[in-house]
Tab-separated table of C-alpha atoms in Angstrom:
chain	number	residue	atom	x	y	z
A	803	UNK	CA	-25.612	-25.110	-135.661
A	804	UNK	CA	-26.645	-23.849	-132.377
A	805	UNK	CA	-25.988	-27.131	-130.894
A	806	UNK	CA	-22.210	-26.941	-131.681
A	807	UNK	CA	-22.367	-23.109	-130.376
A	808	UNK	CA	-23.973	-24.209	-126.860
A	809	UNK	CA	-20.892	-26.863	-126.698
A	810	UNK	CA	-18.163	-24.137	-127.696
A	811	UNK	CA	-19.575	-21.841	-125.016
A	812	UNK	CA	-19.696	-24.806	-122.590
A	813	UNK	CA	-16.028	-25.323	-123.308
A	814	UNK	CA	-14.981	-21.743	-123.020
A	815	UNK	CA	-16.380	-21.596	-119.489
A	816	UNK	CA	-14.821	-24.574	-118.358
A	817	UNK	CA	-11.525	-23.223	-119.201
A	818	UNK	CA	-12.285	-20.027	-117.568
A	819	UNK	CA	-12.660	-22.010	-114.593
A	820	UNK	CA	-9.883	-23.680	-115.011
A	821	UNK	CA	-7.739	-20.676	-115.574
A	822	UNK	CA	-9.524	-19.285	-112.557
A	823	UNK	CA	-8.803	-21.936	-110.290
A	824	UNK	CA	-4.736	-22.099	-111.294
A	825	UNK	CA	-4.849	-18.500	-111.052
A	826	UNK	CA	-6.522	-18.716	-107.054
A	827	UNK	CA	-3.754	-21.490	-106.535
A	828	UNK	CA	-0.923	-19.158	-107.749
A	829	UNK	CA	-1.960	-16.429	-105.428
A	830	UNK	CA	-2.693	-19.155	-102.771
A	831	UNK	CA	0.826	-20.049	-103.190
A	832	UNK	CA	2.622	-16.715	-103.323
A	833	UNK	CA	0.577	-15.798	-99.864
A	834	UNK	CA	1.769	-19.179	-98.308
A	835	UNK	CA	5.544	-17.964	-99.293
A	836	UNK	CA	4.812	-14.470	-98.030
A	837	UNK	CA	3.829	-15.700	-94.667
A	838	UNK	CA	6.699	-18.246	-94.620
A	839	UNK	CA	9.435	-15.057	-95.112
A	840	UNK	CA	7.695	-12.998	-92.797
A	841	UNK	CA	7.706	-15.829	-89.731
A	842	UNK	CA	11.008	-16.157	-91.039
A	843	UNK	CA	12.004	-12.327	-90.234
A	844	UNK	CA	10.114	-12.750	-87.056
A	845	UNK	CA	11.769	-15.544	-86.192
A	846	UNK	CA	15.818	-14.013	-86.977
A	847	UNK	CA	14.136	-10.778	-85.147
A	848	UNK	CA	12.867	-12.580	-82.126
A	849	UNK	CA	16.363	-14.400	-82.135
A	850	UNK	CA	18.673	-11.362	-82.144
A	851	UNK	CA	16.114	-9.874	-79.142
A	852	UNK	CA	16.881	-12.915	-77.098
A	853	UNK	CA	20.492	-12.425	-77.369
A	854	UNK	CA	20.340	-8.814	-76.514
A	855	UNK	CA	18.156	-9.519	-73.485
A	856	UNK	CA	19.575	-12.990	-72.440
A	857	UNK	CA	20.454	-11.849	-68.774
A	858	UNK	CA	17.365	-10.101	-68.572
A	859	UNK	CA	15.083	-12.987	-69.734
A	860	UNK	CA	17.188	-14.937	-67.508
A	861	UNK	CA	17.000	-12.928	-64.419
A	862	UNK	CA	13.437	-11.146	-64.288
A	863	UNK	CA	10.316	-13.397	-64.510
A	864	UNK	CA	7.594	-11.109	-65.674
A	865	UNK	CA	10.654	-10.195	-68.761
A	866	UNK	CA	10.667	-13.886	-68.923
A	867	UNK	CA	6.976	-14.262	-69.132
A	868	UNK	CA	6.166	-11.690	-71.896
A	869	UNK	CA	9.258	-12.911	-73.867
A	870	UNK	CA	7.048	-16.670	-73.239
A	871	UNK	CA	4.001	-14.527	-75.322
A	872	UNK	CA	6.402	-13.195	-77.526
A	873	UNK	CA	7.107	-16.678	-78.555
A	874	UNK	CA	4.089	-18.122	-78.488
A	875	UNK	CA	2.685	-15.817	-81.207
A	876	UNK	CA	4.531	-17.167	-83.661
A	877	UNK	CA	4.888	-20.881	-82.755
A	878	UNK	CA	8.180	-20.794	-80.981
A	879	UNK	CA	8.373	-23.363	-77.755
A	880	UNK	CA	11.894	-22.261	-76.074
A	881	UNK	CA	11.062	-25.211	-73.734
A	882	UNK	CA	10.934	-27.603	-76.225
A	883	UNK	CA	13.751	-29.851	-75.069
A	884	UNK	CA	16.166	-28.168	-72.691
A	885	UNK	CA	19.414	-29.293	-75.525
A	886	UNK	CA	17.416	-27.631	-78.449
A	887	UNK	CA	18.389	-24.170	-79.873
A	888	UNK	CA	16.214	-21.598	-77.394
A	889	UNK	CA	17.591	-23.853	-74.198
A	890	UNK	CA	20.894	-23.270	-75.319
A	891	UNK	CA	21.033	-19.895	-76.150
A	892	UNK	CA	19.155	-18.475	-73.235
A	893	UNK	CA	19.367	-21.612	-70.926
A	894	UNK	CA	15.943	-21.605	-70.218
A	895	UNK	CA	15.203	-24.942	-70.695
A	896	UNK	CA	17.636	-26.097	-68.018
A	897	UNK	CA	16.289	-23.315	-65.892
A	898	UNK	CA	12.666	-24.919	-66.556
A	899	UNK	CA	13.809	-28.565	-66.009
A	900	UNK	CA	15.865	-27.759	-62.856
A	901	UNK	CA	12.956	-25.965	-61.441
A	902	UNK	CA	10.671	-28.756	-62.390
A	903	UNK	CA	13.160	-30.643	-59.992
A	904	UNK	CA	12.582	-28.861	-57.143
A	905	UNK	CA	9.005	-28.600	-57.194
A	906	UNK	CA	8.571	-32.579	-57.544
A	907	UNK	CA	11.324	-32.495	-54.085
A	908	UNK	CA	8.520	-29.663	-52.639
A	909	UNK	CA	5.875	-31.585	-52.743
A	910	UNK	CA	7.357	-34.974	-51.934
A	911	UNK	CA	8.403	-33.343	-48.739
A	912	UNK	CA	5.665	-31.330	-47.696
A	913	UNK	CA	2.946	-34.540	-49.146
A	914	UNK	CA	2.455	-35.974	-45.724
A	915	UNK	CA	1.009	-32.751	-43.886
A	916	UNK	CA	-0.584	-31.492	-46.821
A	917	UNK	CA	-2.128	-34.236	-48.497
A	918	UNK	CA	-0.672	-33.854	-51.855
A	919	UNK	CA	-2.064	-29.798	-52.519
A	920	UNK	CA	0.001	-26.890	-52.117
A	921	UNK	CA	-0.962	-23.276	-53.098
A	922	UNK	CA	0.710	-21.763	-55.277
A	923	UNK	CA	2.137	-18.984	-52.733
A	924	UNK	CA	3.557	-21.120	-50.286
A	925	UNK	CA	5.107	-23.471	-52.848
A	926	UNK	CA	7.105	-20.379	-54.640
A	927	UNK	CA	7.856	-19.185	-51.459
A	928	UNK	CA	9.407	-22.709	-50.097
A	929	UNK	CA	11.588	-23.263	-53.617
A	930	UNK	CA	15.230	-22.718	-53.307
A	931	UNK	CA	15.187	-22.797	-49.732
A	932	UNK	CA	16.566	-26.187	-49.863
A	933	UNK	CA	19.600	-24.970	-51.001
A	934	UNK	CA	19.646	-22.295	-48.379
A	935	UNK	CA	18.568	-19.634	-50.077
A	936	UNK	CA	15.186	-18.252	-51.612
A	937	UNK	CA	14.588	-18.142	-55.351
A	938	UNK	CA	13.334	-14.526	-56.145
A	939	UNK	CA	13.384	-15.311	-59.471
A	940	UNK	CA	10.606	-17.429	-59.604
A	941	UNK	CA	6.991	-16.482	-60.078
A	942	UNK	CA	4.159	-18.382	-60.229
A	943	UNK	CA	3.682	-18.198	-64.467
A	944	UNK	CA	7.259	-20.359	-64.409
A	945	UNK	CA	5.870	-22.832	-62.113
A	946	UNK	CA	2.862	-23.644	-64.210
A	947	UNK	CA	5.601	-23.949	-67.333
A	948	UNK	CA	7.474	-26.023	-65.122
A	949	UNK	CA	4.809	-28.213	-64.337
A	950	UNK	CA	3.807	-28.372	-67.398
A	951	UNK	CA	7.233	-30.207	-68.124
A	952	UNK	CA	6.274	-32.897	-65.354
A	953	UNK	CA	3.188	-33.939	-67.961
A	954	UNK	CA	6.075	-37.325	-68.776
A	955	UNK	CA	5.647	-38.098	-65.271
A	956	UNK	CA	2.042	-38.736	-65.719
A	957	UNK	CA	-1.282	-37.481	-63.886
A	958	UNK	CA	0.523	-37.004	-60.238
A	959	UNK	CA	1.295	-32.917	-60.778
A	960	UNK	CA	-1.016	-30.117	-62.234
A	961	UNK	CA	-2.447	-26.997	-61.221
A	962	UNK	CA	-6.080	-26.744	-60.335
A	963	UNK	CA	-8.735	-23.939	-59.354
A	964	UNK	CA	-10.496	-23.456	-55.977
A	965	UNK	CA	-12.073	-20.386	-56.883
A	966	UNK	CA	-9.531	-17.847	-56.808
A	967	UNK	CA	-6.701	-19.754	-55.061
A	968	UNK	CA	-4.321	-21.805	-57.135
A	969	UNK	CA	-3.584	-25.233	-56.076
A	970	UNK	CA	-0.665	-27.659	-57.342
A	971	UNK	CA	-2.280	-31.531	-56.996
A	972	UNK	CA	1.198	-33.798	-56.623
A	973	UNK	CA	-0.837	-36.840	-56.162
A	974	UNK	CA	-2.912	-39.126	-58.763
A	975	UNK	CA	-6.098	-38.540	-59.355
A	976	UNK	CA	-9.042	-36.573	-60.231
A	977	UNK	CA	-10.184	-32.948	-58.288
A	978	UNK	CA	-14.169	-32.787	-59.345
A	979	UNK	CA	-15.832	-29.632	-59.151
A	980	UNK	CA	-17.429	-30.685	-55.916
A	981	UNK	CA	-13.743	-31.297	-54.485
A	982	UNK	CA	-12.730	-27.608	-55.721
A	983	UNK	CA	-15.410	-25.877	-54.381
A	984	UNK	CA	-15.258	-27.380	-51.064
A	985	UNK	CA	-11.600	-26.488	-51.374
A	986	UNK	CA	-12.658	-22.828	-52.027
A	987	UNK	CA	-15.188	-22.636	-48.852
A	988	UNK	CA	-12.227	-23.657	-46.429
A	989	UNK	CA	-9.970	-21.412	-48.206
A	990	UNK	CA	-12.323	-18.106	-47.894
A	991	UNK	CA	-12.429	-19.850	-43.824
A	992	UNK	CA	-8.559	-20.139	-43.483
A	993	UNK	CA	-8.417	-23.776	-44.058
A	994	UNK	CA	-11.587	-24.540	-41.762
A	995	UNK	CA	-14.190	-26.776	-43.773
A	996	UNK	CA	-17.886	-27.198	-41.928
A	997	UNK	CA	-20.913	-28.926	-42.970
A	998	UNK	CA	-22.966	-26.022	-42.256
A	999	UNK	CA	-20.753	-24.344	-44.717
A	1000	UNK	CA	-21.744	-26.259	-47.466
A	1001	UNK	CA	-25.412	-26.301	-46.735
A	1002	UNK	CA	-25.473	-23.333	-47.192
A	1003	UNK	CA	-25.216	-23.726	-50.774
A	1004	UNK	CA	-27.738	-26.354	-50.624
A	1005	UNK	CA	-26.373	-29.113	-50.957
A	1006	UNK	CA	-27.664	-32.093	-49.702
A	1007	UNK	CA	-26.552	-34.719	-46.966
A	1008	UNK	CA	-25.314	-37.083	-49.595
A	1009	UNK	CA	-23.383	-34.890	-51.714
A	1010	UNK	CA	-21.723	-33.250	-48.766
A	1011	UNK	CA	-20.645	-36.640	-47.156
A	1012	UNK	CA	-19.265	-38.004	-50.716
A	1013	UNK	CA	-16.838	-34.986	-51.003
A	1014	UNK	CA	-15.332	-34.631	-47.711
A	1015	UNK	CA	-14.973	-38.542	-47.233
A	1016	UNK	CA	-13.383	-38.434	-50.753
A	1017	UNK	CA	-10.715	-35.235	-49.900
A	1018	UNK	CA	-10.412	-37.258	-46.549
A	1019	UNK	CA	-9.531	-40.752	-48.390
A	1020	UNK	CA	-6.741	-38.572	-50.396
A	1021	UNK	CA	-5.467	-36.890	-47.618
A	1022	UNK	CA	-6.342	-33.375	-48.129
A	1023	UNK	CA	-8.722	-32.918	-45.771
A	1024	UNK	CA	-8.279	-34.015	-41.863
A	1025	UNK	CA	-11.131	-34.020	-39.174
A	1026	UNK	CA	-11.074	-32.329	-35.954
A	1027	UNK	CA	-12.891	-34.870	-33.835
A	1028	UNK	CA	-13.311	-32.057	-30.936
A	1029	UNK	CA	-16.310	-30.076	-33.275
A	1030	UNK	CA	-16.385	-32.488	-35.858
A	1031	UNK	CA	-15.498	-29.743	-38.517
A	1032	UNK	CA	-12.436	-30.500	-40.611
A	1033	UNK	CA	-8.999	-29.377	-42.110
A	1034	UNK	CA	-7.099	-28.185	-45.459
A	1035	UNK	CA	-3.781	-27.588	-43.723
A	1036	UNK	CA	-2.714	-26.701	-47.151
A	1037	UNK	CA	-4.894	-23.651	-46.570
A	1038	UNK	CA	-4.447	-23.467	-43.131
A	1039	UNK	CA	-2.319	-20.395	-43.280
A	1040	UNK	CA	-3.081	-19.016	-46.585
């Protein structure tokens, strides 16, 4: 007798579980549908915005930018594919591609007395003026979007870090740390790299002579054979 009441309370609990469990996967379910009509709302909200403030988005970058954020929140990518919705609603995927353009004819151009790294200031400054004017509505968060864009074309264009300056690469190949902090001492000296300069952060013959011959090899780096100190001329008048 108690042996069939321990099985009939067994039972009972495993269908209380089981009830449990379909109940947790209703709830789980009507959440999911929730979410889906509210990113659905955002979504028809966030598209009536962008046609109210087309020109604007257009027009003024740091609009542009936070309307980027806007987008991002909720798993919208405008530059997607520059013939998909966004791009042809606000034209901002053209606007991305086309810009992506002209940085790729920047840097081809200005390669062979900068050694394949730009900042970021002179390159925003030096778009547009191919075509005889000077884009002023460019800013440095659509060049990183642009570049971004240039991923298909492989490892030749990204933005790196030397310390506080922001450097577009436009040439295969690796920056290591030791290449972006050498990078940063000639920037804080106007573009002027020395050996003492880096000893004073003690590092060691070696070291030293492996990074500069290696941002020499690339072209980034040229020597001035009259002190023996050396070159970034793409920070030689930042």
């Amino acid at each position: 007798m108690r042996r069939n009441v321990g099985i009939g309370a067994v039972h009972k609990q495993r269908l209380a579980r089981e009830k449990l469990a379909q109940k947790g996967n209703e709830i789980a379910e009507l959440q999911v549908q929730q979410v889906s009509q509210q990113m659905d709302v955002f979504k028809k909200s966030l598209e009536e915005f962008a046609i109210k403030y087309k020109n604007e988005i257009k027009k003024n970058p740091e609009f542009r930018a936070r309307f980027q954020v806007m987008c991002s929140k909720i798993g919208v990518d405008p530059l997607a594919s520059s013939k998909g919705f966004w791009a042809q609603l606000l034209g901002v995927g053209d606007f991305y591609y086309e810009l992506g353009v002209q940085i790729v004819e920047v840097c081809l151009a200005t390669r062979p007395t900068n050694g394949g790294i730009i900042t970021m200031e002179d390159l925003v400054a030096k778009l547009g003026k191919s075509s005889g004017q000077t884009r002023k509505d460019v800013q440095s968060d659509d060049v990183i979007r642009a570049i971004g864009k240039l991923a298909v074309l492989g490892d030749g264009f990204k933005v790196v870090k030397a310390g506080k300056q922001s450097l577009i690469q436009s040439v295969p190949g690796e920056l290591t740390m030791d290449h972006t902090t050498a990078l940063d001492v000639a920037n804080k000296s106007g573009g002027k790299l020395t050996v003492s300069n880096l000893e004073t952060m003690g590092w060691p013959e070696l070291r030293i002579n492996k990074t500069v011959d290696s941002l020499m090899d690339q072209g980034m780096v040229w020597v001035d054979e009259i002190d023996s100190s050396y070159w970034v001329p793409a920070l030689f008048h930042s």
